[in-house]
PDB file of C-alpha atoms in Angstrom:
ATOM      1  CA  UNK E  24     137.112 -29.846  68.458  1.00 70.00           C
ATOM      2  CA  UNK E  25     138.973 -32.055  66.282  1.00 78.00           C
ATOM      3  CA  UNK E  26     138.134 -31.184  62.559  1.00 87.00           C
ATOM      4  CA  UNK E  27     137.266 -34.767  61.531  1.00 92.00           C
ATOM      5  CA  UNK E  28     135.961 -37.305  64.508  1.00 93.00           C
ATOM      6  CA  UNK E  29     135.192 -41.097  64.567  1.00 94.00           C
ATOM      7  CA  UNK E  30     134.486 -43.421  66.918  1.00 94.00           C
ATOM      8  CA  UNK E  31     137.669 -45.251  67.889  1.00 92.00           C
ATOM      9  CA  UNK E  32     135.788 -48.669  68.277  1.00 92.00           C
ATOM     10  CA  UNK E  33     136.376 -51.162  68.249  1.00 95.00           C
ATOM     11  CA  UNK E  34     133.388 -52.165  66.257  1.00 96.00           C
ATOM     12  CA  UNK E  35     133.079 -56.466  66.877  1.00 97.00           C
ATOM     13  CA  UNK E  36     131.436 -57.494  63.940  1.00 97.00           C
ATOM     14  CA  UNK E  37     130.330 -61.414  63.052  1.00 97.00           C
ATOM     15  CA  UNK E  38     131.374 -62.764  59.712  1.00 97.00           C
ATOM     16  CA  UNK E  39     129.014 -62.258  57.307  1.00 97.00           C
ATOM     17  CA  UNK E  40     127.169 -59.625  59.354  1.00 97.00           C
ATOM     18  CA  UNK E  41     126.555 -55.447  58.099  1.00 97.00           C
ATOM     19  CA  UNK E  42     128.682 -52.882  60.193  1.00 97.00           C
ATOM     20  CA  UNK E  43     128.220 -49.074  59.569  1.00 97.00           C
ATOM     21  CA  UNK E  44     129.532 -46.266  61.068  1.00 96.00           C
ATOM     22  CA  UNK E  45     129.939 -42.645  61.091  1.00 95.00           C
ATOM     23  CA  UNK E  46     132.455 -39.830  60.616  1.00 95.00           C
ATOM     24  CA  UNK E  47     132.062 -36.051  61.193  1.00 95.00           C
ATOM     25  CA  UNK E  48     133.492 -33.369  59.970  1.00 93.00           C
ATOM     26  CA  UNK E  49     133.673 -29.700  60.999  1.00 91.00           C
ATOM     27  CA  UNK E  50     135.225 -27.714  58.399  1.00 85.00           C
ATOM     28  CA  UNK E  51     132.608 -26.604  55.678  1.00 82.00           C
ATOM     29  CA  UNK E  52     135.147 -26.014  53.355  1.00 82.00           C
ATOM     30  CA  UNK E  53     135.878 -28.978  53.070  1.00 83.00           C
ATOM     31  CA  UNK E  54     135.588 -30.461  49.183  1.00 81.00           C
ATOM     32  CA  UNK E  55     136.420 -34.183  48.955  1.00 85.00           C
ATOM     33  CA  UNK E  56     135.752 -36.993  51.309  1.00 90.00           C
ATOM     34  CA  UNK E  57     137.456 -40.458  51.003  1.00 91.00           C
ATOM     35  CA  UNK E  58     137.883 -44.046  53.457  1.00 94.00           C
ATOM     36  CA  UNK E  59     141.215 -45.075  53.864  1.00 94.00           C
ATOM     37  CA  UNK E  60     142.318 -48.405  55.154  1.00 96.00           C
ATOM     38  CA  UNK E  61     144.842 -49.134  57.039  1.00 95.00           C
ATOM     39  CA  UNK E  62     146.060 -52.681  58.370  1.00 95.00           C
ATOM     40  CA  UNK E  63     147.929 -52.743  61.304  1.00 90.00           C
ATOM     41  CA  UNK E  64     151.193 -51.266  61.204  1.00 86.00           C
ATOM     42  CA  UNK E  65     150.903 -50.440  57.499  1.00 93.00           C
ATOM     43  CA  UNK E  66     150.276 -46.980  55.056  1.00 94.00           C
ATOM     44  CA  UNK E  67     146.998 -46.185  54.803  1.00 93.00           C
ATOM     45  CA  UNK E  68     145.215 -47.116  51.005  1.00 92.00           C
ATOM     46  CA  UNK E  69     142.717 -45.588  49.242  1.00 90.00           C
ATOM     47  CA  UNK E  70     139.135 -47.705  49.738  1.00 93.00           C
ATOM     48  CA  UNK E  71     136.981 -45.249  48.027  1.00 90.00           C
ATOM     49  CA  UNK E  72     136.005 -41.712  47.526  1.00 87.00           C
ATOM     50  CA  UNK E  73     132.357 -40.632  48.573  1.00 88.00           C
ATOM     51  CA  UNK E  74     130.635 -38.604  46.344  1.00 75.00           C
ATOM     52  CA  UNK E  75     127.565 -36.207  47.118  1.00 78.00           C
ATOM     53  CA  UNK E  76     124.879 -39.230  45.806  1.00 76.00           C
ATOM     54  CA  UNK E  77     126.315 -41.416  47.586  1.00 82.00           C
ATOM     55  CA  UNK E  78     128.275 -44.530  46.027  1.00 89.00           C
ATOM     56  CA  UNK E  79     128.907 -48.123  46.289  1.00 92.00           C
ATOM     57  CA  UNK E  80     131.742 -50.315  45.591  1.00 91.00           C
ATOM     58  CA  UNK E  81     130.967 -53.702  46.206  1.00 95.00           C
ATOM     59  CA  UNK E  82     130.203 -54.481  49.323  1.00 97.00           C
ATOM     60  CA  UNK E  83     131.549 -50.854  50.622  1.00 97.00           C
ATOM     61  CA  UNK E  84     129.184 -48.562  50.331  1.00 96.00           C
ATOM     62  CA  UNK E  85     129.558 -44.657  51.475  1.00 95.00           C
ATOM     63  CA  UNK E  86     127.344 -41.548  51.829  1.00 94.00           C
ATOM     64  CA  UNK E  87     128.145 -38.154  52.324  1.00 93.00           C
ATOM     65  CA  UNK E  88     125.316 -35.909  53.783  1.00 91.00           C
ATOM     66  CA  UNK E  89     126.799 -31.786  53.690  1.00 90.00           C
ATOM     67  CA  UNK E  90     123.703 -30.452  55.579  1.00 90.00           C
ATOM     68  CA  UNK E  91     124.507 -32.567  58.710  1.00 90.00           C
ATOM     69  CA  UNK E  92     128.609 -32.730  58.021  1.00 92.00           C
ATOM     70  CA  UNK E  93     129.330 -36.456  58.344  1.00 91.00           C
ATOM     71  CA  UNK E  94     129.752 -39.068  56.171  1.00 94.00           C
ATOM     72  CA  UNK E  95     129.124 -42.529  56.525  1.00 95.00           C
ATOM     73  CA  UNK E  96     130.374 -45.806  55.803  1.00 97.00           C
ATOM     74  CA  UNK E  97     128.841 -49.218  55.456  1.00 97.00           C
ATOM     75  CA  UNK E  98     130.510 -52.716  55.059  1.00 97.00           C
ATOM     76  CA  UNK E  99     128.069 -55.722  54.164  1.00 98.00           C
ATOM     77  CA  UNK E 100     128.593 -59.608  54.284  1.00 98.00           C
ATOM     78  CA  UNK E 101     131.615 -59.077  56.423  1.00 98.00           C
ATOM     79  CA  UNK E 102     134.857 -61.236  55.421  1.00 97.00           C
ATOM     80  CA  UNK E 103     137.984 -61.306  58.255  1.00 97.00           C
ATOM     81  CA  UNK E 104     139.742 -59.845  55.806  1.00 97.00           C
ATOM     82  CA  UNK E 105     138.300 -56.558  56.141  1.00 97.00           C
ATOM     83  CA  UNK E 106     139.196 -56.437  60.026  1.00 97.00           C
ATOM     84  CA  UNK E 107     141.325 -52.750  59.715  1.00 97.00           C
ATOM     85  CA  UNK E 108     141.366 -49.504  61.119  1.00 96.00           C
ATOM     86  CA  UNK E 109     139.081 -47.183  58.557  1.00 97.00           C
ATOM     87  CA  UNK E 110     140.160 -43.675  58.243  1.00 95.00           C
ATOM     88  CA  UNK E 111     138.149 -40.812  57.793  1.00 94.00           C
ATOM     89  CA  UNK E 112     139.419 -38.303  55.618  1.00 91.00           C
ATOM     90  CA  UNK E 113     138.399 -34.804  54.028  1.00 90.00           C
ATOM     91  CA  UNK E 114     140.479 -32.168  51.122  1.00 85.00           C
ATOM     92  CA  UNK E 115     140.340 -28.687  51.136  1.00 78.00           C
ATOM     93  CA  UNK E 116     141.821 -28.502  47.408  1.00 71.00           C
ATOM     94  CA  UNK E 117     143.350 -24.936  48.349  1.00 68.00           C
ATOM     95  CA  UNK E 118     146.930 -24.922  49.449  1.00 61.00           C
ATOM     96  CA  UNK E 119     148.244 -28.209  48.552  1.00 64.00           C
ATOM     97  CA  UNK E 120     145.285 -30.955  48.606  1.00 69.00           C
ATOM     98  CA  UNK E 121     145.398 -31.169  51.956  1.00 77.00           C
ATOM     99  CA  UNK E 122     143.800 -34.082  53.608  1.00 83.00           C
ATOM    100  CA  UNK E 123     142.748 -34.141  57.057  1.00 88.00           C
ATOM    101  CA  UNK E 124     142.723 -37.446  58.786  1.00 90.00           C
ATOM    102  CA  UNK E 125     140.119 -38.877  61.158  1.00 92.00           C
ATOM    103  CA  UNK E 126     141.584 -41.182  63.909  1.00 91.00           C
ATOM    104  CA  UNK E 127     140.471 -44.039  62.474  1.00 94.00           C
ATOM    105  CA  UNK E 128     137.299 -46.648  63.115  1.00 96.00           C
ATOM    106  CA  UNK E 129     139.028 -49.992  64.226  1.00 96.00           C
ATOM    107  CA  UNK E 130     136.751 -52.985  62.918  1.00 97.00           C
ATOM    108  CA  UNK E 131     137.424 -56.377  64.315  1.00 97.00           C
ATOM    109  CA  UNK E 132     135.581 -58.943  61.639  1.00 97.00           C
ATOM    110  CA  UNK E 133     135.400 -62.654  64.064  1.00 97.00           C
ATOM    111  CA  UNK E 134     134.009 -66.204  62.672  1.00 95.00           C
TER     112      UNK E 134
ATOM    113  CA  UNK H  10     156.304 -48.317  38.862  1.00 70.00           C
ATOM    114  CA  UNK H  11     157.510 -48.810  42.245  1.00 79.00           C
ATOM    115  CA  UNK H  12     155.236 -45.902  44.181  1.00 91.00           C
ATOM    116  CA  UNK H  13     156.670 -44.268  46.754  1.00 95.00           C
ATOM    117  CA  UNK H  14     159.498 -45.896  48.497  1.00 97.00           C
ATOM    118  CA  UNK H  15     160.877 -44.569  51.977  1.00 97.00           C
ATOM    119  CA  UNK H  16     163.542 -45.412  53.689  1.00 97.00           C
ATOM    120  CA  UNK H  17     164.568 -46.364  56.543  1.00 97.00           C
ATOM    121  CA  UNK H  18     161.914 -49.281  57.652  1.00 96.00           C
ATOM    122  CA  UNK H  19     163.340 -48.230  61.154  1.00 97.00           C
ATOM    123  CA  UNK H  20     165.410 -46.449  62.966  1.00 96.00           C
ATOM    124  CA  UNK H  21     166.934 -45.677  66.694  1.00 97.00           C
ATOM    125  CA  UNK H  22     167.399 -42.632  67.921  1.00 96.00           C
ATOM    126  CA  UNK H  23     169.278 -40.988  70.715  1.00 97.00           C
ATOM    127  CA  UNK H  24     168.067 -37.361  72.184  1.00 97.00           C
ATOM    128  CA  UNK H  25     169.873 -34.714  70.132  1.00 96.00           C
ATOM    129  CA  UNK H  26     170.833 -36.734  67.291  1.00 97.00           C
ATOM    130  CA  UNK H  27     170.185 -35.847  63.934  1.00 96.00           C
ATOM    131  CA  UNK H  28     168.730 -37.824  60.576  1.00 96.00           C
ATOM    132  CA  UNK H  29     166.844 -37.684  57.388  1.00 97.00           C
ATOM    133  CA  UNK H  30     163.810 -39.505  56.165  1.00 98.00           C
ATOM    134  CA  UNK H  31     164.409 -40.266  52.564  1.00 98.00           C
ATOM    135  CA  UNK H  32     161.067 -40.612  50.173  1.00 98.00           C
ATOM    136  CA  UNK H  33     161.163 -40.636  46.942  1.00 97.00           C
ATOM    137  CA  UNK H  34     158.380 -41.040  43.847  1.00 96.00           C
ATOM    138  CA  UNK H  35     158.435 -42.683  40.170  1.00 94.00           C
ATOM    139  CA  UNK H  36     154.684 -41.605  39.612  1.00 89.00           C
ATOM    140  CA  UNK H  37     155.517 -38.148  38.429  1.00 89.00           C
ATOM    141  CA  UNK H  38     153.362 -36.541  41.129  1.00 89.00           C
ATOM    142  CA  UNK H  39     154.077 -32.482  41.594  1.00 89.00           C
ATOM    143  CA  UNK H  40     153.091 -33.060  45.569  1.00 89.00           C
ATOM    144  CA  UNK H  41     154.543 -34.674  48.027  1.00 92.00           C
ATOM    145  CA  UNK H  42     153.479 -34.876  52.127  1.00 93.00           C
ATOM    146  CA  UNK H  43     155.186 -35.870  55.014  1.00 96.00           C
ATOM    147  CA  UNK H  44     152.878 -36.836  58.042  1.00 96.00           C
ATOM    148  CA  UNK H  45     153.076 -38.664  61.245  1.00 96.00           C
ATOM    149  CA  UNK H  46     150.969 -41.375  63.237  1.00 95.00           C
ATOM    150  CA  UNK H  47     151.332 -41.618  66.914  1.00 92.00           C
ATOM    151  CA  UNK H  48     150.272 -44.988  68.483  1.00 82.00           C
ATOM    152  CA  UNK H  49     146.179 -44.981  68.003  1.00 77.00           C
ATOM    153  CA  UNK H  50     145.793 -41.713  66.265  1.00 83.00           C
ATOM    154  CA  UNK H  51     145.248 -40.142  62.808  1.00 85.00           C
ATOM    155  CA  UNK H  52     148.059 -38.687  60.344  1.00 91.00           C
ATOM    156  CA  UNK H  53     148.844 -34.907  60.954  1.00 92.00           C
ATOM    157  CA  UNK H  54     150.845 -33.226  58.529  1.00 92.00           C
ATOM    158  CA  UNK H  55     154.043 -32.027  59.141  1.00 96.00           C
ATOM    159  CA  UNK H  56     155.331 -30.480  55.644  1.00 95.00           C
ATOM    160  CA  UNK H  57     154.254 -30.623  52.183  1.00 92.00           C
ATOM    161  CA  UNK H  58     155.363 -29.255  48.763  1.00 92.00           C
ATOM    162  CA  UNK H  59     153.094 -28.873  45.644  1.00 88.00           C
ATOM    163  CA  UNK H  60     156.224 -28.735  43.812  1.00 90.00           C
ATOM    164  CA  UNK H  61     160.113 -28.991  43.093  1.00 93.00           C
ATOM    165  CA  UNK H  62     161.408 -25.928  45.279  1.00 94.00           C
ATOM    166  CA  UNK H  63     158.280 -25.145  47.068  1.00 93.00           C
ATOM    167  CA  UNK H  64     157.449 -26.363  50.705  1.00 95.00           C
ATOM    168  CA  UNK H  65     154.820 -25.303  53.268  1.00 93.00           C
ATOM    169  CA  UNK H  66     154.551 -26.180  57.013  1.00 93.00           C
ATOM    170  CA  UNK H  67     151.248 -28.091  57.896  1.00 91.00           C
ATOM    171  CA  UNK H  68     149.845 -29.054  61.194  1.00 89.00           C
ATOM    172  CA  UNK H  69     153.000 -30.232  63.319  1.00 94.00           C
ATOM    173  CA  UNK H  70     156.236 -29.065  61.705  1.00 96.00           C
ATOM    174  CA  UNK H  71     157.707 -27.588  65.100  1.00 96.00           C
ATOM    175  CA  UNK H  72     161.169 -29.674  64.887  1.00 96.00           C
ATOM    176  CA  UNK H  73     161.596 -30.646  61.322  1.00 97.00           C
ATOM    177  CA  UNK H  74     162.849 -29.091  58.142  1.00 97.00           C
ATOM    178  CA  UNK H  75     162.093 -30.175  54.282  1.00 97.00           C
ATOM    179  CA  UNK H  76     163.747 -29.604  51.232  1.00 96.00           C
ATOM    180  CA  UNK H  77     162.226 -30.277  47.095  1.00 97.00           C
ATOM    181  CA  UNK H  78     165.145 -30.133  44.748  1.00 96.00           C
ATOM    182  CA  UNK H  79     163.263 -32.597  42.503  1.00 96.00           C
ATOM    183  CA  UNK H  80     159.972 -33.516  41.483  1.00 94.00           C
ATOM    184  CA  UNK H  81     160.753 -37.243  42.453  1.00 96.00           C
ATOM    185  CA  UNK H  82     162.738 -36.742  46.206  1.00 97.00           C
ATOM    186  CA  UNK H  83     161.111 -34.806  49.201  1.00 98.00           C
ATOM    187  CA  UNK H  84     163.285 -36.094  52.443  1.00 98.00           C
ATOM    188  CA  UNK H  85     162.197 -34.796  55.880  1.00 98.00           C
ATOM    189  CA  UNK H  86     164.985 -33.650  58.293  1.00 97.00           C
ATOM    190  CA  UNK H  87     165.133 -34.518  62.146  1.00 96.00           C
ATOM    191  CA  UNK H  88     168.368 -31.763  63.605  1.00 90.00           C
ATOM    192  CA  UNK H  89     167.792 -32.521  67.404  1.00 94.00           C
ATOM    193  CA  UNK H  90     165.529 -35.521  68.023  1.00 95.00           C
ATOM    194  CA  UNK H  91     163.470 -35.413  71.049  1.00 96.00           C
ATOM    195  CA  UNK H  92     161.307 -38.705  72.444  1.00 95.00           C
ATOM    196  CA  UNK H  93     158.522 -36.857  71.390  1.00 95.00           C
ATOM    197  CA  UNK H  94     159.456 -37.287  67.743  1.00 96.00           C
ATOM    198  CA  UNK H  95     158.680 -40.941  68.378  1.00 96.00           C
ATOM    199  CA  UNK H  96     156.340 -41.920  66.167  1.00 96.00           C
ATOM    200  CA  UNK H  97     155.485 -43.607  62.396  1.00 97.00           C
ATOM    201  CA  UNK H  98     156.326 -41.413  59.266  1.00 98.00           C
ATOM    202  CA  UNK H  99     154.606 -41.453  56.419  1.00 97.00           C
ATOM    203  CA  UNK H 100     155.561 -39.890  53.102  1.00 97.00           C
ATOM    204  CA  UNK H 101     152.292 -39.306  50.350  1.00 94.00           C
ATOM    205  CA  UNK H 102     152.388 -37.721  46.881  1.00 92.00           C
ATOM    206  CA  UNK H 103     149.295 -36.802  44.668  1.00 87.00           C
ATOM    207  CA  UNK H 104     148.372 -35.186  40.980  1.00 78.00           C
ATOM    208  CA  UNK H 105     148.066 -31.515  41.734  1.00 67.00           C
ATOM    209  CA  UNK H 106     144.533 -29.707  42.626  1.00 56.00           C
ATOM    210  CA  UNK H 107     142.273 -29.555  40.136  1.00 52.00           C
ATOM    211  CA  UNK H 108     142.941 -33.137  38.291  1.00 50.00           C
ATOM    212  CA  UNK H 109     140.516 -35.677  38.776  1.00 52.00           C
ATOM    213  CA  UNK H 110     142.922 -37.735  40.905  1.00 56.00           C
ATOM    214  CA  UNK H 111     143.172 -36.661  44.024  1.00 64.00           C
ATOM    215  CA  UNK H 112     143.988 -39.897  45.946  1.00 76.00           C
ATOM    216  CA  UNK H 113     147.007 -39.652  47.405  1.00 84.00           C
ATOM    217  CA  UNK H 114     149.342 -42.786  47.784  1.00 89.00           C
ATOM    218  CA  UNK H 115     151.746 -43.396  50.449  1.00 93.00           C
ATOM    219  CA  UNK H 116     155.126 -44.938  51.509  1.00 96.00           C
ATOM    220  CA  UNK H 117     155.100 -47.645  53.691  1.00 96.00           C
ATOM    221  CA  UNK H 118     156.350 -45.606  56.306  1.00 97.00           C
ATOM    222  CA  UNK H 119     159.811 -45.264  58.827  1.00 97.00           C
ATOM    223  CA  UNK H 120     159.128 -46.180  62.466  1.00 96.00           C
ATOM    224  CA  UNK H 121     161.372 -44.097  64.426  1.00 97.00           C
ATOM    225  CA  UNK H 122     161.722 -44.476  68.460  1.00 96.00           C
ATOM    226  CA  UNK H 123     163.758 -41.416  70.159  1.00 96.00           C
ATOM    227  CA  UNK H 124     165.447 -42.866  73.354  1.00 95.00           C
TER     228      UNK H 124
END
């Protein structure tokens, strides 16, 4: 079992429609959770970090439930612009800040 | 500032050859990553360092060797490439564990193809 899973997608959204969807994550050690971005054939950017109350950021806003181990992203009034592959990611701050990756969410935003 | 920076933007490769994967950081940042995407899949991590002399293997780092002489430079070595090596590398730094910024940022990445 991978230690963080999403759904590949892709997820078709209309423009100016809500689109959520979930990751999971399997290691209970893990601290931090964050949503990357990443456009097509470029480095992944930070989009925001999800904190235990959850948190919003615009339009963007993320949960993070522990008991069930997922977290949880949701994207309203959908521009094209945010057509992008969204990557799940957890830290274990032990040994380096490592992140583990999800394999990314791919939303396609259409008119 | 100018981030990280990585270079190549691309490369060729033929089986057995041999290269290094410059990256290198202005942002002052005690660690450094090296990871790889293959086509429709997450990052893994191949090496990282949480400082200048220290390295660790991660997930993947069958086939690759590091070095961390400085803070600022953390190049990834290739000695025999293989076609499975094919694949997008990208180089991350962050603040150390323990500081409130734990994002890390990454290089815009070296697309290498092993033929």
């Amino acid at each position: 079992r991978k230690e963080v899973e999403q759904d590949p997608g892709p997820f078709n959204v209309p423009e100016g429609a809500t689109v959520a969807f979930n990751c999971t994550y399997s290691n209970s050690a893990s601290q931090s959770f964050f949503w990357y971005r990443q456009d097509c054939r470029k480095e992944p950017k930070l989009l925001m970090s999800v904190y235990s109350s959850g948190n919003e950021d615009g339009r963007f806003t993320a949960q993070l439930n522990r008991a069930s181990q997922y977290i949880s992203l949701l994207i309203r009034d959908s521009k094209l612009s945010d057509s992008a592959t969204y990557l799940c990611v957890s830290l274990i701050k032990a040994a380096g800040n490592k992140l583990t990756f999800g394999g990314g969410t791919r939303v396609l935003v259409k008119p | 500032n100018a981030g990280v920076t990585q270079t190549p933007k691309f490369r060729i490769l033929k089986i057995g050859q041999s290269m290094t994967l410059q990256c290198t950081q202005d942002m002052n940042h005690n660690y450094m990553y090296w990871y790889r995407q293959d086509p429709g899949m997450g990052l893994k991590l191949i090496y990282y360092s949480v400082g200048a002399g220290i390295t660790d293997k991660g997930e993947v780092p069958n086939g690759y060797n590091v070095s961390r002489s400085t803070t600022e430079d953390f190049p990834l070595r290739l000695e025999l490439a293989a076609p499975s090596q094919t694949s997008v590398y990208f180089c991350a730094s962050s603040y150390p564990a323990g500081v409130l910024k734990e994002t890390q940022y990454f290089g815009p990445g070296t697309r290498l193809l092993v033929l």
